[in-house]
Coordinates of C-alpha atoms and ligand atoms in Angstrom, one line a residue:
M9 CA 23.1 1.4 18.8
D10 CA 25.5 4.4 19.3
F11 CA 25.9 6.8 16.4
E12 CA 28.3 9.0 18.4
L13 CA 32.1 8.9 17.8
S14 CA 34.2 8.8 21.0
D15 CA 36.2 11.9 21.8
E16 CA 39.3 10.1 20.7
L17 CA 38.0 9.3 17.3
I18 CA 36.7 13.0 16.9
A19 CA 40.2 14.1 17.8
V20 CA 41.7 11.7 15.1
R21 CA 39.4 13.0 12.5
E22 CA 40.2 16.6 13.4
L23 CA 43.9 15.9 13.1
A24 CA 43.4 14.2 9.7
R25 CA 41.2 17.1 8.5
E26 CA 43.7 19.8 9.6
F27 CA 46.6 18.0 8.0
A28 CA 44.6 17.3 4.8
E29 CA 43.5 21.0 4.4
K30 CA 46.9 22.5 5.5
E31 CA 49.3 20.1 3.9
I32 CA 47.7 18.2 1.1
A33 CA 45.1 20.5 -0.3
P34 CA 47.2 23.6 -1.3
T35 CA 49.2 21.6 -3.8
A36 CA 46.7 19.0 -4.9
A37 CA 45.8 20.5 -8.2
R38 CA 49.5 21.0 -9.1
D39 CA 50.6 17.6 -7.7
D40 CA 47.7 16.0 -9.8
K41 CA 48.8 17.8 -13.1
E42 CA 52.5 17.2 -12.6
Q43 CA 51.9 13.7 -11.5
N44 CA 54.1 14.2 -8.4
F45 CA 54.7 11.4 -5.9
R46 CA 54.6 13.2 -2.6
G47 CA 57.0 10.9 -0.6
D48 CA 57.3 13.8 1.9
L49 CA 53.6 13.7 2.6
V50 CA 53.6 10.0 2.8
R51 CA 56.3 10.2 5.6
K52 CA 54.5 12.9 7.4
M53 CA 51.3 10.9 7.5
G54 CA 53.4 8.1 9.0
E55 CA 54.7 10.4 11.6
L56 CA 51.1 11.4 12.5
G57 CA 50.2 7.7 13.0
F58 CA 47.9 7.5 10.0
Y59 CA 49.0 4.0 9.1
G60 CA 49.2 2.6 12.5
T61 CA 45.6 2.8 13.9
M62 CA 45.0 -0.9 13.4
I63 CA 48.5 -1.9 14.6
P64 CA 49.4 -2.7 18.2
E65 CA 51.9 -0.4 19.9
A66 CA 54.5 -3.2 20.0
Y67 CA 54.9 -2.7 16.4
G68 CA 54.7 1.1 16.2
G69 CA 50.9 1.5 15.9
S70 CA 48.3 3.0 18.1
G71 CA 45.7 0.3 18.3
L72 CA 43.0 2.9 17.8
G73 CA 41.2 0.7 15.2
F74 CA 39.5 0.4 11.9
L75 CA 37.1 3.2 12.2
A76 CA 39.9 5.4 13.1
M77 CA 41.6 4.5 9.7
V78 CA 38.2 5.1 7.9
L79 CA 37.8 8.6 9.3
I80 CA 41.5 9.5 8.5
T81 CA 41.2 8.1 5.0
E82 CA 38.0 9.9 4.3
E83 CA 39.5 13.3 5.2
V84 CA 42.6 12.6 3.2
A85 CA 40.6 11.5 0.0
R86 CA 38.3 14.6 0.3
V87 CA 41.1 16.8 -0.5
H88 CA 43.1 14.5 -2.8
S89 CA 42.0 11.0 -3.5
A90 CA 45.4 9.9 -4.8
M91 CA 46.9 10.5 -1.4
R92 CA 44.4 8.0 0.0
V93 CA 46.0 5.2 -2.1
A94 CA 49.3 5.9 -0.3
I95 CA 47.5 5.1 3.0
N96 CA 46.4 1.8 1.7
M97 CA 49.7 0.8 0.4
Q98 CA 51.0 1.0 4.0
I99 CA 48.2 -0.5 5.9
G100 CA 47.7 -3.5 3.4
P101 CA 51.0 -5.1 3.9
A102 CA 51.3 -4.1 7.6
L103 CA 48.0 -5.7 8.5
T104 CA 48.6 -8.8 6.5
V105 CA 52.0 -9.3 8.2
L106 CA 50.3 -8.8 11.5
Q107 CA 47.6 -11.4 10.8
F108 CA 49.7 -14.1 9.1
G109 CA 53.5 -13.3 9.8
S110 CA 55.6 -14.9 12.5
E111 CA 56.8 -12.7 15.4
E112 CA 60.1 -12.2 13.7
Q113 CA 58.4 -11.0 10.4
R114 CA 56.1 -8.7 12.3
K115 CA 59.0 -7.1 14.1
K116 CA 61.1 -6.8 10.9
F117 CA 58.4 -5.4 8.5
I118 CA 55.6 -3.7 10.3
P119 CA 57.3 -0.7 12.0
G120 CA 58.9 0.6 8.6
L121 CA 55.4 0.4 7.0
V122 CA 53.8 2.2 9.9
S123 CA 56.3 5.0 9.9
G124 CA 56.4 5.4 6.1
D125 CA 60.1 4.7 6.0
T126 CA 59.2 1.6 3.8
I127 CA 57.0 2.7 0.9
G128 CA 54.6 -0.3 0.7
C129 CA 52.7 -2.0 -2.0
F130 CA 50.8 -5.3 -2.7
A131 CA 51.2 -7.1 -6.0
I132 CA 48.3 -9.2 -7.0
T133 CA 46.9 -8.1 -10.4
E134 CA 48.2 -9.5 -13.7
A135 CA 47.4 -8.9 -17.3
D136 CA 44.9 -11.9 -17.2
A137 CA 44.1 -11.9 -13.5
G138 CA 42.1 -8.9 -12.4
S139 CA 38.8 -9.9 -10.8
D140 CA 40.0 -13.5 -11.2
V141 CA 42.8 -13.6 -8.8
A142 CA 43.3 -17.3 -9.1
G143 CA 44.1 -16.7 -12.8
M144 CA 47.5 -15.3 -12.0
R145 CA 50.5 -16.9 -13.7
T146 CA 53.5 -15.6 -11.6
V147 CA 55.4 -18.6 -10.2
A148 CA 57.7 -18.9 -7.1
K149 CA 60.1 -21.8 -7.3
K150 CA 62.1 -22.9 -4.2
D151 CA 65.8 -22.7 -4.6
G152 CA 67.6 -23.6 -1.3
D153 CA 66.8 -21.0 1.3
R154 CA 65.1 -18.7 -1.2
Y155 CA 62.2 -18.6 -3.8
L156 CA 62.8 -17.4 -7.3
L157 CA 59.9 -15.5 -8.8
N158 CA 59.0 -15.3 -12.5
G159 CA 56.1 -13.3 -13.9
N160 CA 54.6 -9.9 -14.5
K161 CA 52.3 -7.8 -12.3
I162 CA 50.5 -4.9 -13.7
F163 CA 48.5 -2.0 -12.4
I164 CA 50.3 -2.2 -9.1
S165 CA 49.9 1.1 -7.1
N166 CA 53.3 2.3 -6.0
A167 CA 55.3 -0.1 -8.3
P168 CA 57.7 2.6 -9.3
V169 CA 58.5 3.7 -5.9
T170 CA 58.0 0.9 -3.4
N171 CA 60.8 -0.7 -1.4
G172 CA 58.9 -3.5 0.3
G173 CA 55.6 -5.1 0.1
L174 CA 53.4 -8.1 -0.5
V175 CA 53.5 -10.4 -3.6
Y176 CA 51.4 -13.3 -4.5
A177 CA 52.6 -16.2 -6.8
Y178 CA 52.1 -19.8 -7.4
T179 CA 54.3 -22.3 -5.7
D180 CA 52.2 -25.1 -7.2
R181 CA 50.0 -24.1 -10.2
A182 CA 48.5 -27.6 -10.5
Q183 CA 46.7 -27.1 -7.2
K184 CA 44.9 -23.9 -8.5
H185 CA 44.1 -21.5 -5.8
R186 CA 45.4 -23.9 -3.1
G187 CA 48.9 -23.7 -4.6
M188 CA 49.1 -19.9 -4.2
T189 CA 51.6 -18.5 -1.7
A190 CA 52.1 -15.0 -0.2
F191 CA 55.5 -13.4 0.3
Y192 CA 56.9 -10.1 1.7
A193 CA 59.4 -8.8 -0.8
D194 CA 62.3 -6.5 -0.4
W195 CA 62.2 -4.8 -3.9
G196 CA 65.9 -3.9 -3.7
Q197 CA 66.9 -7.2 -5.1
P198 CA 68.2 -7.9 -8.6
G199 CA 65.8 -9.5 -11.0
L200 CA 63.1 -6.9 -10.8
A201 CA 62.1 -4.5 -13.7
R202 CA 59.7 -1.6 -13.1
K203 CA 57.7 0.2 -15.6
S204 CA 55.3 3.2 -15.1
M205 CA 51.7 3.1 -16.3
E206 CA 49.5 6.2 -17.0
T207 CA 45.8 6.4 -15.9
L208 CA 42.9 8.7 -16.0
G209 CA 43.1 9.7 -12.4
A210 CA 44.9 9.2 -9.1
H211 CA 47.9 10.9 -10.7
C212 CA 49.9 11.3 -7.6
S213 CA 49.7 7.6 -6.8
P214 CA 52.5 6.1 -9.1
L215 CA 51.2 3.0 -10.8
G216 CA 53.1 0.4 -12.8
E217 CA 54.4 -3.0 -13.7
L218 CA 56.7 -5.3 -11.8
T219 CA 58.5 -7.9 -13.9
F220 CA 60.2 -10.7 -12.1
D221 CA 63.2 -12.6 -13.7
N222 CA 64.4 -15.0 -11.1
F223 CA 63.7 -12.4 -8.5
P224 CA 64.8 -13.8 -5.1
I225 CA 62.7 -13.8 -2.0
P226 CA 64.1 -15.6 1.3
V227 CA 62.1 -18.6 2.5
A228 CA 62.0 -16.6 5.8
N229 CA 59.8 -13.9 4.0
R230 CA 57.0 -16.4 3.2
L231 CA 53.8 -15.6 5.0
G232 CA 52.1 -18.7 6.5
N233 CA 52.6 -21.9 4.6
E234 CA 52.9 -22.7 0.8
G235 CA 49.4 -22.8 -0.5
D236 CA 48.0 -20.3 2.1
G237 CA 48.3 -17.4 -0.4
F238 CA 44.8 -17.2 -1.8
K239 CA 43.1 -17.1 1.5
I240 CA 45.6 -14.5 2.8
C241 CA 44.9 -12.5 -0.4
M242 CA 41.2 -12.6 0.1
W243 CA 41.7 -11.7 3.9
Q244 CA 43.8 -8.8 2.7
L245 CA 41.5 -7.6 0.1
N246 CA 38.8 -7.4 2.8
Q247 CA 40.9 -5.0 4.8
T248 CA 42.1 -2.8 2.0
R249 CA 38.7 -2.7 0.5
L250 CA 37.5 -0.8 3.5
N251 CA 40.1 1.7 2.9
C252 CA 38.9 2.2 -0.7
A253 CA 35.4 2.6 0.6
A254 CA 36.5 5.3 2.9
G255 CA 38.3 7.1 0.1
A256 CA 35.2 7.0 -2.0
L257 CA 33.3 8.7 0.9
G258 CA 35.9 11.4 0.7
V259 CA 35.3 12.0 -3.0
A260 CA 31.6 12.0 -2.7
R261 CA 31.8 14.6 0.0
A262 CA 34.3 16.8 -1.9
A263 CA 31.9 16.7 -5.0
K264 CA 28.9 17.5 -3.0
E265 CA 30.6 20.4 -1.2
A266 CA 31.7 21.9 -4.5
A267 CA 28.2 21.6 -5.9
V268 CA 26.5 23.1 -2.9
S269 CA 28.9 25.9 -2.8
Y270 CA 28.5 26.6 -6.5
C271 CA 24.7 26.5 -6.2
N272 CA 24.9 29.3 -3.6
Q273 CA 27.2 31.5 -5.7
R274 CA 26.2 31.1 -9.3
A275 CA 23.2 33.1 -10.6
Q276 CA 21.5 32.4 -13.9
F277 CA 18.1 33.6 -15.2
G278 CA 18.1 36.1 -12.4
Q279 CA 18.4 33.6 -9.4
K280 CA 20.9 31.5 -7.6
I281 CA 21.1 28.1 -9.4
G282 CA 20.3 26.4 -6.1
E283 CA 16.8 27.6 -6.7
F284 CA 16.3 25.4 -9.5
Q285 CA 14.5 22.1 -8.5
M286 CA 16.6 20.0 -11.0
N287 CA 19.7 21.1 -9.1
Q288 CA 18.0 20.5 -5.8
D289 CA 17.2 16.9 -7.0
M290 CA 20.8 16.3 -7.5
I291 CA 22.0 17.8 -4.3
A292 CA 19.4 15.7 -2.4
Q293 CA 20.5 12.5 -4.0
M294 CA 24.2 13.3 -3.5
I295 CA 23.6 13.8 0.2
A296 CA 21.3 10.7 0.6
H297 CA 23.7 8.4 -1.3
E298 CA 26.7 9.7 0.6
E299 CA 25.1 9.5 4.0
A300 CA 23.7 6.0 3.4
A301 CA 27.2 4.9 2.2
R302 CA 28.9 6.4 5.2
L303 CA 26.7 4.5 7.7
L304 CA 27.4 1.3 5.9
V305 CA 31.2 1.9 5.8
Y306 CA 31.3 2.9 9.4
R307 CA 29.3 -0.3 10.3
A308 CA 31.8 -2.4 8.5
A309 CA 34.7 -0.7 10.3
W310 CA 32.8 -1.1 13.5
L311 CA 32.4 -4.8 13.0
A312 CA 36.1 -5.1 12.2
D313 CA 36.9 -3.3 15.5
Q314 CA 34.7 -5.8 17.3
Q315 CA 36.7 -8.5 15.5
K316 CA 33.4 -9.7 14.0
P317 CA 33.1 -11.1 10.4
N318 CA 32.5 -8.2 8.1
N319 CA 33.3 -9.3 4.5
L320 CA 29.7 -9.0 3.4
E321 CA 29.3 -5.6 5.1
T322 CA 32.6 -4.4 3.7
S323 CA 31.6 -5.3 0.2
I324 CA 28.2 -3.6 0.6
G325 CA 29.9 -0.5 1.9
K326 CA 32.4 -0.4 -0.7
Y327 CA 29.9 -0.8 -3.5
C328 CA 27.6 1.9 -2.2
A329 CA 30.5 4.3 -1.5
A330 CA 31.9 3.8 -4.9
E331 CA 28.5 4.4 -6.6
A332 CA 27.9 7.4 -4.3
A333 CA 31.2 8.9 -5.4
N334 CA 30.5 8.5 -9.0
Y335 CA 27.0 9.8 -8.7
A336 CA 28.3 12.9 -6.7
A337 CA 31.1 13.6 -9.2
D338 CA 28.7 13.2 -12.2
A339 CA 26.1 15.4 -10.6
A340 CA 28.7 18.0 -9.6
M341 CA 29.9 18.2 -13.1
K342 CA 26.4 18.9 -14.4
I343 CA 25.8 21.6 -11.8
L344 CA 29.1 23.3 -12.4
G345 CA 28.9 22.8 -16.2
A346 CA 31.9 24.3 -18.0
Y347 CA 33.5 25.2 -14.7
G348 CA 33.3 21.6 -13.7
Y349 CA 34.7 20.4 -17.1
S350 CA 37.5 23.0 -16.8
T351 CA 40.9 21.8 -15.5
E352 CA 41.0 25.1 -13.6
F353 CA 38.8 23.7 -10.9
P354 CA 38.8 20.6 -9.0
V355 CA 35.5 18.9 -10.0
E356 CA 37.1 17.3 -13.1
R357 CA 39.7 15.7 -10.8
Y358 CA 37.0 14.3 -8.5
Y359 CA 35.3 12.9 -11.7
R360 CA 38.4 11.2 -12.8
D361 CA 39.4 9.9 -9.3
A362 CA 35.8 8.8 -8.6
K363 CA 36.0 6.3 -11.4
S364 CA 38.8 4.3 -9.7
Y365 CA 36.5 3.3 -6.9
Q366 CA 34.4 1.2 -9.3
I367 CA 37.4 -0.6 -10.4
V368 CA 40.0 -1.1 -7.6
E369 CA 39.9 -3.7 -4.8
G370 CA 37.1 -5.7 -6.4
S371 CA 35.1 -3.8 -9.0
S372 CA 31.5 -2.8 -8.3
N373 CA 30.5 -6.0 -10.2
V374 CA 32.7 -8.2 -8.0
Q375 CA 31.2 -6.5 -4.9
K376 CA 27.7 -7.3 -6.3
M377 CA 28.8 -10.8 -7.1
I378 CA 29.8 -11.3 -3.4
I379 CA 26.6 -9.7 -2.1
A380 CA 24.2 -11.5 -4.4
Q381 CA 25.9 -15.0 -4.1
D382 CA 25.8 -14.7 -0.3
A383 CA 22.1 -13.9 -0.4
L384 CA 21.3 -16.8 -2.9
G385 CA 23.2 -19.2 -0.6
Y386 CA 25.8 -20.0 -3.3
R387 CA 29.0 -18.7 -1.4
K388 CA 28.9 -17.3 2.1
A389 CA 30.8 -13.9 2.2
N390 CA 31.5 -14.1 5.9
R391 CA 33.5 -17.3 6.4
Ligands
GRA18 O1 36.8 -24.1 -0.5 P1 38.2 -23.7 -0.6 O2 39.1 -24.2 0.5 O3 38.7 -24.1 -1.9 O4 38.2 -22.1 -0.4 C1 37.6 -21.3 -1.4 C2 36.9 -20.1 -0.5 O5 36.4 -20.6 0.7 C3 38.6 -20.6 -2.1 O6 38.9 -19.3 -1.4 C4 38.1 -19.3 -0.3 N1 37.7 -17.9 -0.1 C5 37.9 -17.2 1.0 N2 38.5 -17.5 2.2 C6 38.4 -16.5 3.2 C7 37.1 -17.0 -1.0 N3 36.9 -15.9 -0.6 C8 37.3 -15.8 0.8 C9 37.4 -14.9 1.8 N4 36.8 -13.8 1.7 N5 37.9 -15.4 3.0 C10 38.1 -20.1 -3.6 O7 36.9 -19.4 -3.4 P2 36.0 -18.9 -4.7 O8 34.8 -18.2 -4.0 O9 35.8 -20.1 -5.5 O10 37.1 -17.9 -5.3 P3 37.1 -17.2 -6.7 O11 35.7 -17.5 -7.4 O12 38.2 -17.6 -7.5 O13 37.2 -15.6 -6.4 C11 36.3 -14.9 -5.6 C12 36.4 -13.4 -5.9 C13 35.8 -13.0 -7.2 C14 35.5 -12.8 -4.8 C15 37.9 -12.9 -5.6 O14 38.7 -13.4 -6.7 C16 38.0 -11.4 -5.7 O15 37.9 -10.9 -4.6 N6 38.3 -10.9 -6.8 C17 38.5 -9.4 -6.8 C18 40.0 -9.1 -6.9 C19 40.4 -7.8 -6.4 O16 39.7 -7.3 -5.4 N7 41.6 -7.3 -6.8 C20 42.1 -6.2 -6.2 C21 43.5 -6.0 -6.7 S1 44.4 -4.8 -5.8 C22 43.9 -3.4 -6.1 O17 42.9 -3.1 -6.6 C23 44.8 -2.3 -5.7 C24 44.1 -1.0 -5.4 C25 44.8 -0.1 -4.6 C26 44.1 1.1 -4.0 O18 43.4 1.8 -4.7 O19 44.0 1.3 -2.8

């Protein structure tokens, strides 16, 4: 077992940290308050190769791997969690096209996602299909050399700004999950209405609805065969879950750093508040939870880099990292008190952003379901 990162990975992490601190952090509070979508930063991250670590050079990537993505994502999320979502919106469709697309589809769609010229997304969730992906109602009907989509997707990250990405729909609803199909869509076509949605956190990550009214997608943009969609979606979620897990590590770390720093500055009752054992208890727990989650998330990424099954390990890592981020944000809020609650300081942002990690990409309860049902022998997680 080797716990050392290679020199290459250390350099990648340094690059991401420097970019995050110099380019993202200075305006993070303002961007959050004004709900700015930072397309300029999305493109700069593309130029730096942040979306291409799991993509071969032939399609514009570097092939550095999943652990490299995790390290980059953690650094970005540490300064602004909403900017982490932007990474996932690029890598989700790029990896899925790499895995399931034809050579022509790979060449056509991946380089734009890797460079950030295409603002990506993946449209799965619907009003009655959140945890229960198979409950979706959007349909795709074949019409000559294209499919026409009808339905509505909600809570879709990047919906207001995306110009290309994945969408899942039923080509044969009677077959339940075996009738679902995956497509790569160019959102510039007619028959699409977008609507923005407001949320508690992740304000710089534009969220919204996509409504399809005979929205056309060429047959040439179908990934795999009709009916492959559910398995493609489960595969995709396993990759994008890892990015969320890394994001949660970043938030956990940011909250801990704020709490430690405040404990060393703030004095009450004639001593630094770090001297109080109740605060030490929270600092210790923040660190223990964060460090444990980090090892789990790195293990899942390492398995992915070895091309070994990692669904179970990714679910465990995502669950623990989301809970660590929420513990840390909650504890930091208690330690900073009114300064934590104040919108003048970043802890309230960490608190709002941390919540998303218990919801997105499979809620904490979905992760627990996957973990427990694997242990009980009901459904294998790694298949
Ligand atoms: O036997 P079969 O041929 O019928 O196949 C079954 C199973 O083997 C079938 O699907 C297969 N399958 C898989 N195949 C490969 C299931 N899981 C996998 C897999 N991992 N790999 C049906 O299986 P099932 O177990 O009966 O499915 P189910 O009960 O309908 O669903 C399972 C589950 C609850 C885990 C799934 O629906 C799920 O993961 N739900 C969570 C949904 C989710 O994560 N949504 C995320 C939305 S996108 C988002 O949050 C964006 C956030 C952006 C950001 O912040 O970055």
